[in-house]
Tab-separated table of C-alpha atoms in Angstrom:
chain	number	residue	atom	x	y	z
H	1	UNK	CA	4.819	-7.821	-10.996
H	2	UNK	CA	7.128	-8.902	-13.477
H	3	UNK	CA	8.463	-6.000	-15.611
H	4	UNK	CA	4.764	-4.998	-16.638
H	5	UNK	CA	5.875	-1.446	-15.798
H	6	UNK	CA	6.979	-1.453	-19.793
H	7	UNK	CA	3.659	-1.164	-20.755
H	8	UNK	CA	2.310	1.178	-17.580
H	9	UNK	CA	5.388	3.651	-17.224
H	10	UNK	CA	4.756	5.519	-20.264
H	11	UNK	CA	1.502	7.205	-19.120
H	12	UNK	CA	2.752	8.142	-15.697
H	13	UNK	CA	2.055	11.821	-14.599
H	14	UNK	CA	3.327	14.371	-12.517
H	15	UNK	CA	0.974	16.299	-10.791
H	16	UNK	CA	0.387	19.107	-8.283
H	17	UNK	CA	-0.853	18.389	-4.358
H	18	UNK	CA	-3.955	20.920	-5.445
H	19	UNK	CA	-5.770	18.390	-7.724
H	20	UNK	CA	-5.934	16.404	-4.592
H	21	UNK	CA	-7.348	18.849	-1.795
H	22	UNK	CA	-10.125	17.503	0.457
H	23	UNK	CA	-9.492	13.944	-1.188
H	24	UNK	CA	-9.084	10.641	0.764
H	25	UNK	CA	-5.966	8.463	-0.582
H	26	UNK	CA	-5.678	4.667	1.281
H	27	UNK	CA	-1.624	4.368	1.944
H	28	UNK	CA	-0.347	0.693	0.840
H	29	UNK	CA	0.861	-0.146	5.291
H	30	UNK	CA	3.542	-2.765	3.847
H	31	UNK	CA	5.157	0.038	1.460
H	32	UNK	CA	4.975	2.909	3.982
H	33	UNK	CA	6.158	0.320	6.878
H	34	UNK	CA	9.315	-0.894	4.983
H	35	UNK	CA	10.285	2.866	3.733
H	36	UNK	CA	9.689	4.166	7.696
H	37	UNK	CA	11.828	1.706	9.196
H	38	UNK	CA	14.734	1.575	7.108
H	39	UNK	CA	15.292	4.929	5.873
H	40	UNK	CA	17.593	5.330	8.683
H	41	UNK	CA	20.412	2.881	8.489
H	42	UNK	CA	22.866	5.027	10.742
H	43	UNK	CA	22.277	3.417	14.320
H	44	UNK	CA	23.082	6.835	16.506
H	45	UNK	CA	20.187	8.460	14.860
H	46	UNK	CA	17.854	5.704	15.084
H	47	UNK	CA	15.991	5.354	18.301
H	48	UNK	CA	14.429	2.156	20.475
H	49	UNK	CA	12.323	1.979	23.380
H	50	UNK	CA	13.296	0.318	26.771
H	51	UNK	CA	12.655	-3.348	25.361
H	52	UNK	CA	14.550	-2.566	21.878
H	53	UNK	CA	11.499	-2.324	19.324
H	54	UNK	CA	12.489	0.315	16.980
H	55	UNK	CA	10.286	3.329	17.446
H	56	UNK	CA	12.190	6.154	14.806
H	57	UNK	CA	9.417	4.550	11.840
H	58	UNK	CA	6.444	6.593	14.634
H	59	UNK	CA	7.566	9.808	14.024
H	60	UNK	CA	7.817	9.508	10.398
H	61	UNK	CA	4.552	8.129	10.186
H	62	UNK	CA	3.214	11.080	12.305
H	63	UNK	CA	5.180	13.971	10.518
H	64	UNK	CA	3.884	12.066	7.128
H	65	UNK	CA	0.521	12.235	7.620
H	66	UNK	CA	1.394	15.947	9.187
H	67	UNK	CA	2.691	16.840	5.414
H	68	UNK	CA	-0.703	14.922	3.773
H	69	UNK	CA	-3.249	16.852	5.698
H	70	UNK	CA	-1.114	20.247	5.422
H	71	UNK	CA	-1.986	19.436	1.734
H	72	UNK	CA	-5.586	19.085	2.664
H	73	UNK	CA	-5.058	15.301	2.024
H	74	UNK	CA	-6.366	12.820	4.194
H	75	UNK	CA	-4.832	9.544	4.468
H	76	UNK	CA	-6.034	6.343	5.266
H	77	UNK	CA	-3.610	3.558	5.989
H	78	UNK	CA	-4.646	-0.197	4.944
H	79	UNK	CA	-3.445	-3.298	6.369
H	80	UNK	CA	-4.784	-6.749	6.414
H	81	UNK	CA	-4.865	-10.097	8.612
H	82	UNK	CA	-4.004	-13.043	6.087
H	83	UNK	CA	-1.703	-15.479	7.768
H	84	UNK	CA	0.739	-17.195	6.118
H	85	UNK	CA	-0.419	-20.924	5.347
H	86	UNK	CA	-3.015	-19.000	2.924
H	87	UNK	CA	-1.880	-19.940	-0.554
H	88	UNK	CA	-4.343	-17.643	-2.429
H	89	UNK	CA	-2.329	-14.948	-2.703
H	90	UNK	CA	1.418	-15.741	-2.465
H	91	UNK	CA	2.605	-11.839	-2.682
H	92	UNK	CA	1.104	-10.186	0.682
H	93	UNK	CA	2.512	-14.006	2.092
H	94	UNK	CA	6.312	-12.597	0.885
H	95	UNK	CA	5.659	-9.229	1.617
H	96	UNK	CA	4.556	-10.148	5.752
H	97	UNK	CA	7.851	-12.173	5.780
H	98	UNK	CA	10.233	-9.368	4.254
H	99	UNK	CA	8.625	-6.410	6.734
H	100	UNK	CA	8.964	-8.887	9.639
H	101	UNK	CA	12.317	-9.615	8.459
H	102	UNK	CA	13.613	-5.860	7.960
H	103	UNK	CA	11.707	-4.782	11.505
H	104	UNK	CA	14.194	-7.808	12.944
H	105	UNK	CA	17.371	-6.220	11.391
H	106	UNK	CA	16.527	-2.804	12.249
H	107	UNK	CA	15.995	-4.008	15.882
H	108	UNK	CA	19.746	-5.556	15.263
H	109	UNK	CA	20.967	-1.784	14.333
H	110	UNK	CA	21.307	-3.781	10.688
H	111	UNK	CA	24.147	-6.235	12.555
H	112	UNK	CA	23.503	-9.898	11.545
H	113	UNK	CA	21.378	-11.770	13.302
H	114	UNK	CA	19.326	-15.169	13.338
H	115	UNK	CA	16.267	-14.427	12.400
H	116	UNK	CA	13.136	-16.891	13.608
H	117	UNK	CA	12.473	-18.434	10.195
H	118	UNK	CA	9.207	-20.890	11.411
H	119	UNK	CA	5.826	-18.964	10.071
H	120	UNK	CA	4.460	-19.107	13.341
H	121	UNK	CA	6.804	-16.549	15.086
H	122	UNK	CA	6.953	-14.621	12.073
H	123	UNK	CA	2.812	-14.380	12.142
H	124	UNK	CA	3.325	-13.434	16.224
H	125	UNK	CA	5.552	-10.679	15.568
H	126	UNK	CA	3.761	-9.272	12.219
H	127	UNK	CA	0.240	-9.141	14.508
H	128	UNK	CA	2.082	-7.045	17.353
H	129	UNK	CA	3.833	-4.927	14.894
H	130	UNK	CA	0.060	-3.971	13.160
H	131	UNK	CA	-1.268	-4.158	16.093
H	132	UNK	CA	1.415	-1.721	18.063
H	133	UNK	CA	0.988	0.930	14.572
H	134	UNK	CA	-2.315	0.586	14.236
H	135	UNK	CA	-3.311	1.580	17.729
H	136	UNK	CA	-0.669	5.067	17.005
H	137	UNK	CA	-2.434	5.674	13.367
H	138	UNK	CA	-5.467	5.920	15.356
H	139	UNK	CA	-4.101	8.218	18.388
H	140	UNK	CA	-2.254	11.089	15.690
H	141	UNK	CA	-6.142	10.957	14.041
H	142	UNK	CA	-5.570	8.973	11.316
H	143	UNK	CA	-7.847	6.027	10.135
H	144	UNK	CA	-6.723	2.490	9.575
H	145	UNK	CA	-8.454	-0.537	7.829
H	146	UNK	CA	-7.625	-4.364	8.318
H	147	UNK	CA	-8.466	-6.010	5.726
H	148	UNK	CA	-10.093	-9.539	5.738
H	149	UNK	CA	-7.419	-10.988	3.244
H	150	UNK	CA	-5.144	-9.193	0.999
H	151	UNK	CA	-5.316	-5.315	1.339
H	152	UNK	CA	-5.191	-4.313	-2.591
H	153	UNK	CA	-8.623	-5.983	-3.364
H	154	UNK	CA	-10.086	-4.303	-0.281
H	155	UNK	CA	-8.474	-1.027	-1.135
H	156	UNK	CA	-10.498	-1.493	-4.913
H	157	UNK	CA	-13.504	-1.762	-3.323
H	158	UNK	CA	-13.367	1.322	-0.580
H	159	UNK	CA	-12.400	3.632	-4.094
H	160	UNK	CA	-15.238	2.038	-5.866
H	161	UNK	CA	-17.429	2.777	-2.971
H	162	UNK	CA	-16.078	6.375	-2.845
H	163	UNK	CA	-14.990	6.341	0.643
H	164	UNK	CA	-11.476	6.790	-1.326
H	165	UNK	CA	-9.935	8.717	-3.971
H	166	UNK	CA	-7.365	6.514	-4.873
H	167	UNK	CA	-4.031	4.397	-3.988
H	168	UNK	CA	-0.488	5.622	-2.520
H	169	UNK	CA	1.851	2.787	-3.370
H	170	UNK	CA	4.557	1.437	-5.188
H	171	UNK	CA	2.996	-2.132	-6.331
H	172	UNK	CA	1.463	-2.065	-9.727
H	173	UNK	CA	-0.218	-5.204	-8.760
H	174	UNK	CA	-2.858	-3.102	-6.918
H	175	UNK	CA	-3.985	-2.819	-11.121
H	176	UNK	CA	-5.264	-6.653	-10.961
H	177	UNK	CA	-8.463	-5.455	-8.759
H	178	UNK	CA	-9.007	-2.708	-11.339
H	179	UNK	CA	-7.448	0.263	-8.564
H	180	UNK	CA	-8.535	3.296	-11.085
H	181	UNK	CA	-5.859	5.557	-9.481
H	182	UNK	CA	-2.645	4.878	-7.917
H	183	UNK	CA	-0.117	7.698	-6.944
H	184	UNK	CA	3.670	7.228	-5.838
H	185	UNK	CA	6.915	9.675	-5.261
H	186	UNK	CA	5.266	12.070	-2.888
H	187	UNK	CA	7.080	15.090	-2.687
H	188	UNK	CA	6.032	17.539	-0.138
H	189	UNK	CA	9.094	20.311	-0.462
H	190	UNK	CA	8.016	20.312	-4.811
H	191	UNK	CA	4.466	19.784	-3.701
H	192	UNK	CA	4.056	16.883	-6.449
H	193	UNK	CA	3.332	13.520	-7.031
H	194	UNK	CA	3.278	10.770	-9.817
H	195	UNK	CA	-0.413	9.608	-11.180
H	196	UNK	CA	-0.734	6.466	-12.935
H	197	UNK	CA	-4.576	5.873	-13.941
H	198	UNK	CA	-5.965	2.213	-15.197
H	199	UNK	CA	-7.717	3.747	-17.956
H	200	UNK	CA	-5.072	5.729	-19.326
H	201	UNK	CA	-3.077	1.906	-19.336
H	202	UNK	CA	-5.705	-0.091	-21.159
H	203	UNK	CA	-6.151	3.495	-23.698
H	204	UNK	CA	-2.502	3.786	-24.299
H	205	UNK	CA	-1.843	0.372	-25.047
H	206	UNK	CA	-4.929	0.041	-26.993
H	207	UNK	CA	-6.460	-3.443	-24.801
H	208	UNK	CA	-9.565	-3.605	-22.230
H	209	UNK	CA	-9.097	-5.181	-18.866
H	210	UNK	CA	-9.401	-8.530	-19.702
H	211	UNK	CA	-6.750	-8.336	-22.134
H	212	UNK	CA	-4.855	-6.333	-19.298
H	213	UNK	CA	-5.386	-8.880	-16.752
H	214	UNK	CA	-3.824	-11.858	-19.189
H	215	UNK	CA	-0.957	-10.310	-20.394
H	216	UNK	CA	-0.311	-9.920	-16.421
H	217	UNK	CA	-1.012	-13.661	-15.996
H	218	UNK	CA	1.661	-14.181	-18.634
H	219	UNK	CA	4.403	-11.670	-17.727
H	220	UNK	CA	4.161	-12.986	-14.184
H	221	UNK	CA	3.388	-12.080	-10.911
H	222	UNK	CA	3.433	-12.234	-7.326
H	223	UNK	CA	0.463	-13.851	-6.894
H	224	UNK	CA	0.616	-16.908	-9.641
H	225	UNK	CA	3.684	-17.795	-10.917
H	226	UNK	CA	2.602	-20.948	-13.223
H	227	UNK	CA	0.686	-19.313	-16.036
H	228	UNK	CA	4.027	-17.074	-16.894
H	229	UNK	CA	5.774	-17.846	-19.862
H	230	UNK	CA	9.647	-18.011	-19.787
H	231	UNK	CA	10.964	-15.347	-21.804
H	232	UNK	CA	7.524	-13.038	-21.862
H	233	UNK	CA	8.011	-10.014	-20.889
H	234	UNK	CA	5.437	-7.149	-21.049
H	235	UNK	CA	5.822	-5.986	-24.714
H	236	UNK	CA	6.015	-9.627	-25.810
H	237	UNK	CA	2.596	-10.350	-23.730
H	238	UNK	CA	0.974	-7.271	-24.888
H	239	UNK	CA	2.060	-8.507	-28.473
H	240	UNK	CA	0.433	-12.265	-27.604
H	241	UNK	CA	-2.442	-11.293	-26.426
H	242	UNK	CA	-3.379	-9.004	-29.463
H	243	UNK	CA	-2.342	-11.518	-32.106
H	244	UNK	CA	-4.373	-14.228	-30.111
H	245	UNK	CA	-7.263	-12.197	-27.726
H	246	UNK	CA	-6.615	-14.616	-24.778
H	247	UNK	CA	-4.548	-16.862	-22.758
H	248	UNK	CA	-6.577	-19.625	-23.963
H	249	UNK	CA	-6.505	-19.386	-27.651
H	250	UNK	CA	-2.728	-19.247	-26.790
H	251	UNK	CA	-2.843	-22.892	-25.257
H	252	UNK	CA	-5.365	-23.936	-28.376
H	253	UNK	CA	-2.358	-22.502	-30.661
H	254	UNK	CA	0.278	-24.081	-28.637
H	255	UNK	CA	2.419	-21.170	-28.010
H	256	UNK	CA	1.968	-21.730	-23.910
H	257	UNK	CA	1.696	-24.896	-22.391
H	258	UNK	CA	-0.372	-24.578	-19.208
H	259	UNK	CA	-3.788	-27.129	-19.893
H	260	UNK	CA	-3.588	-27.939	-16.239
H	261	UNK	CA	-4.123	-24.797	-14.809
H	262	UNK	CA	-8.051	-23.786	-14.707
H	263	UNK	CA	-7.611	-20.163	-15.871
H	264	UNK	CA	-10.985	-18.678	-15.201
H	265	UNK	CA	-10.310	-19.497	-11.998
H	266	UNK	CA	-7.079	-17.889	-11.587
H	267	UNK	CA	-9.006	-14.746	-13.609
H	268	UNK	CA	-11.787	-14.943	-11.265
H	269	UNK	CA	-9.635	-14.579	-8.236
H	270	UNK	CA	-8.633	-10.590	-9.409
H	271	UNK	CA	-12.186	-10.425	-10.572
H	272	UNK	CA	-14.352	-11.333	-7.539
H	273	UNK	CA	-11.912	-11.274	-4.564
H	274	UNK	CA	-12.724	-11.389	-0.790
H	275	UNK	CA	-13.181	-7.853	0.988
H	276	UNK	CA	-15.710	-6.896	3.453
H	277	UNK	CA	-17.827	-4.075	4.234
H	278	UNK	CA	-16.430	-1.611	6.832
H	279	UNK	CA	-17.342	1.310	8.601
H	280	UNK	CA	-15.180	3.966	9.381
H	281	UNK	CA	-15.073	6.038	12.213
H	282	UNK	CA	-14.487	9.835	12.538
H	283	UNK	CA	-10.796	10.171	13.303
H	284	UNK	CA	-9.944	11.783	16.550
H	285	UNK	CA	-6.568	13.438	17.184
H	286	UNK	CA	-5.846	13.021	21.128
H	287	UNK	CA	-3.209	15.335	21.963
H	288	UNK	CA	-2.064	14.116	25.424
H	289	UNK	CA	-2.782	10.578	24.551
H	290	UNK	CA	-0.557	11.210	21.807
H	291	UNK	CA	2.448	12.339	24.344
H	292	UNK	CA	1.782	10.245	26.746
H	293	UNK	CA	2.370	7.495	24.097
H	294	UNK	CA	5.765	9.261	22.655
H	295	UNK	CA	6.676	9.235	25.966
H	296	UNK	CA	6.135	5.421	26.847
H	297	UNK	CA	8.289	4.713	23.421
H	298	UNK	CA	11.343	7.027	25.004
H	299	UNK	CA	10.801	9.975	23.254
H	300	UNK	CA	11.729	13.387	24.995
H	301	UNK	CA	9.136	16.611	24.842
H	302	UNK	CA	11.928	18.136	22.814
H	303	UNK	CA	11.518	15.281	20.361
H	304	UNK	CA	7.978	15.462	19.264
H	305	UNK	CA	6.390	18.471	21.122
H	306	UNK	CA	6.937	20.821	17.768
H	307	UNK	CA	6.104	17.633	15.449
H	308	UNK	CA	2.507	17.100	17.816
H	309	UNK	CA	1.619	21.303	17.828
H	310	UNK	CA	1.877	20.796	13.706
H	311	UNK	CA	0.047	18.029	13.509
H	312	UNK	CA	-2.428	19.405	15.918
H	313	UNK	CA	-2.935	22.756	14.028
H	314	UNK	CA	-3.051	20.358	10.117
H	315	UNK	CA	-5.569	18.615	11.425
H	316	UNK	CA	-7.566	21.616	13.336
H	317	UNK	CA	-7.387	23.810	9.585
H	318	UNK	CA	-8.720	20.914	7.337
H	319	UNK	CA	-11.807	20.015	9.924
H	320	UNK	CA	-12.373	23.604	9.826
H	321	UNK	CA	-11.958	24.555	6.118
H	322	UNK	CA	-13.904	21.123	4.939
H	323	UNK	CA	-16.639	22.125	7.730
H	324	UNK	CA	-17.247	25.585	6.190
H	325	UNK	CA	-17.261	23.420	2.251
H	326	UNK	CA	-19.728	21.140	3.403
H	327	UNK	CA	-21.890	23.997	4.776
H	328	UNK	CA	-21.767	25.818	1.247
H	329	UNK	CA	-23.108	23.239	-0.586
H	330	UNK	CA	-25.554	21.563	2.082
């Protein structure tokens, strides 16, 4: 989202696993997807099943949310169905295409290779590959949310609703639906992760939302590109929109020029965006379900059976030590 990390880095915080225990955090699918598959570049140590799908991104998903719920963390992963003709928001559009793209090289041990270009195949592939992870999330006891159109607005509303804590990933953009919390840089071995909190933003840098949302409008973003000012970066924006209050007494002043755009509409797509109401339901780790699946992919028992007893015994201790919480305080 343009550089608007200027004005949001300074209040990020480092904090310890323990502030989180028993929480629920929704993980950004697109960030975790892209890290998975292509943190291992070297080809002998990445592995494929029979028909060549890359399959090394499954047990880094599984020994991830192994590490969350050994914190006492419980993850949520969040996804969403928008195909790629949709124009309303241009940055999950980009964001399909590079995952789709990456999953393609990967397949190609990172070799060239012609890549189907046409949005059709591209939408194809993306649907297995959610599809395909979705279906594992669900076996290693994990929850995971489609969301109706772009994930970030539907991840807002399941925090609002308290059904989550906050937000692990690395776009800031997840600020434009007023995400409260977002958290990045897990560490598991230092047991600490970064904090950045909407509140502390709009405090530090002495604006409300509104203000926040305009000066986000003008720095630019993934999601409208036409309202950004060449030259305006964060600090400048920040600077604009205190000297004037708005992006509209900007255009009165002449200092932007964009009369054709309707920008109450552009505000009101952050401000009332599509999401839907969804159910969850209890998570349910299947153990030989699990295997069987590893096993379909390629994987040996000397692969994953060491990887599955950890998981199995994370997931056993936080049902058991949450059950005995809930009882104190029914």
């Amino acid at each position: 989202m343009g550089n608007i990390g200027d004005i949001i880095n300074p209040v990020i915080s480092v904090e310890n696993f323990k502030g989180l225990k028993f929480r629920i955090l929704l993980i950004d699918g697109y960030d975790f997807l892209y890290t998975a598959l292509v943190r291992i570049r070297v080809p002998e140590l990445m592995t494929f099943d029979n028909s060549g799908n890359p399959t090394h991104h499954l047990l880094y998903l599984m020994e991830y949310s192994t590490n969350l719920l050994e914190k006492k963390i419980k993850p949520i992963y969040i996804f969403d169905t928008m195909e790629f003709d949709s124009e309303q928001f241009l940055e999950t559009k980009n964001k399909k295409k590079d995952l789709i793209l990456t999953y393609m090289k990967v397949k190609n041990h990172f070799d060239d290779e012609e890549i189907p270009e046409d949005e059709i195949s591209v939408n194809d592939m993306y649907k297995l590959l959610i599809e395909d992870i979705s279906h594992f999330i669900k076996i290693i006891g994990s929850r995971v949310i489609i969301a109706p159109d772009d994930l970030l607005p539907q991840a807002a509303k399941l925090i609002f609703d308290k059904t989550a804590y906050g937000l692990i990933s690395d776009s800031y953009n997840c600020f434009l639906f007023k995400v409260p919390f977002l958290y990045r840089n897990l560490e598991f071995e230092n047991e600490t992760i970064q904090r950045i909190t909407l509140q502390d933003v709009l405090e530090y840098n002495n604006i409300d939302f509104d203000q926040f949302l305009d000066i986000c409008l003008l720095t630019g973003n993934e999601y409208y590109s036409n309202i950004h000012k060449k030259g305006y970066g964060a600090k400048t924006s920040l600077e604009s929109i205190k000297d004037y209050g708005s992006i509209e007494k900007m255009i009165e002043n002449n200092v932007i020029n964009c009369q054709d755009t309707d920008i109450s509409a552009v505000r009101n797509r952050f401000l009332n965006p599509i999401f839907s109401e969804i159910e969850l339901e209890k998570p349910k780790l299947e153990v030989q379900k699990l295997k069987n699946y590893l096993y379909r992919k390629g994987f040996s028992s000397e692969e994953f059976d060491e990887e599955v007893a950890r998981l199995y015994r994370a997931f056993r201790n936080y049902d058991l030590k949450q059950g005995k919480i809930e009882q104190f305080f029914s």
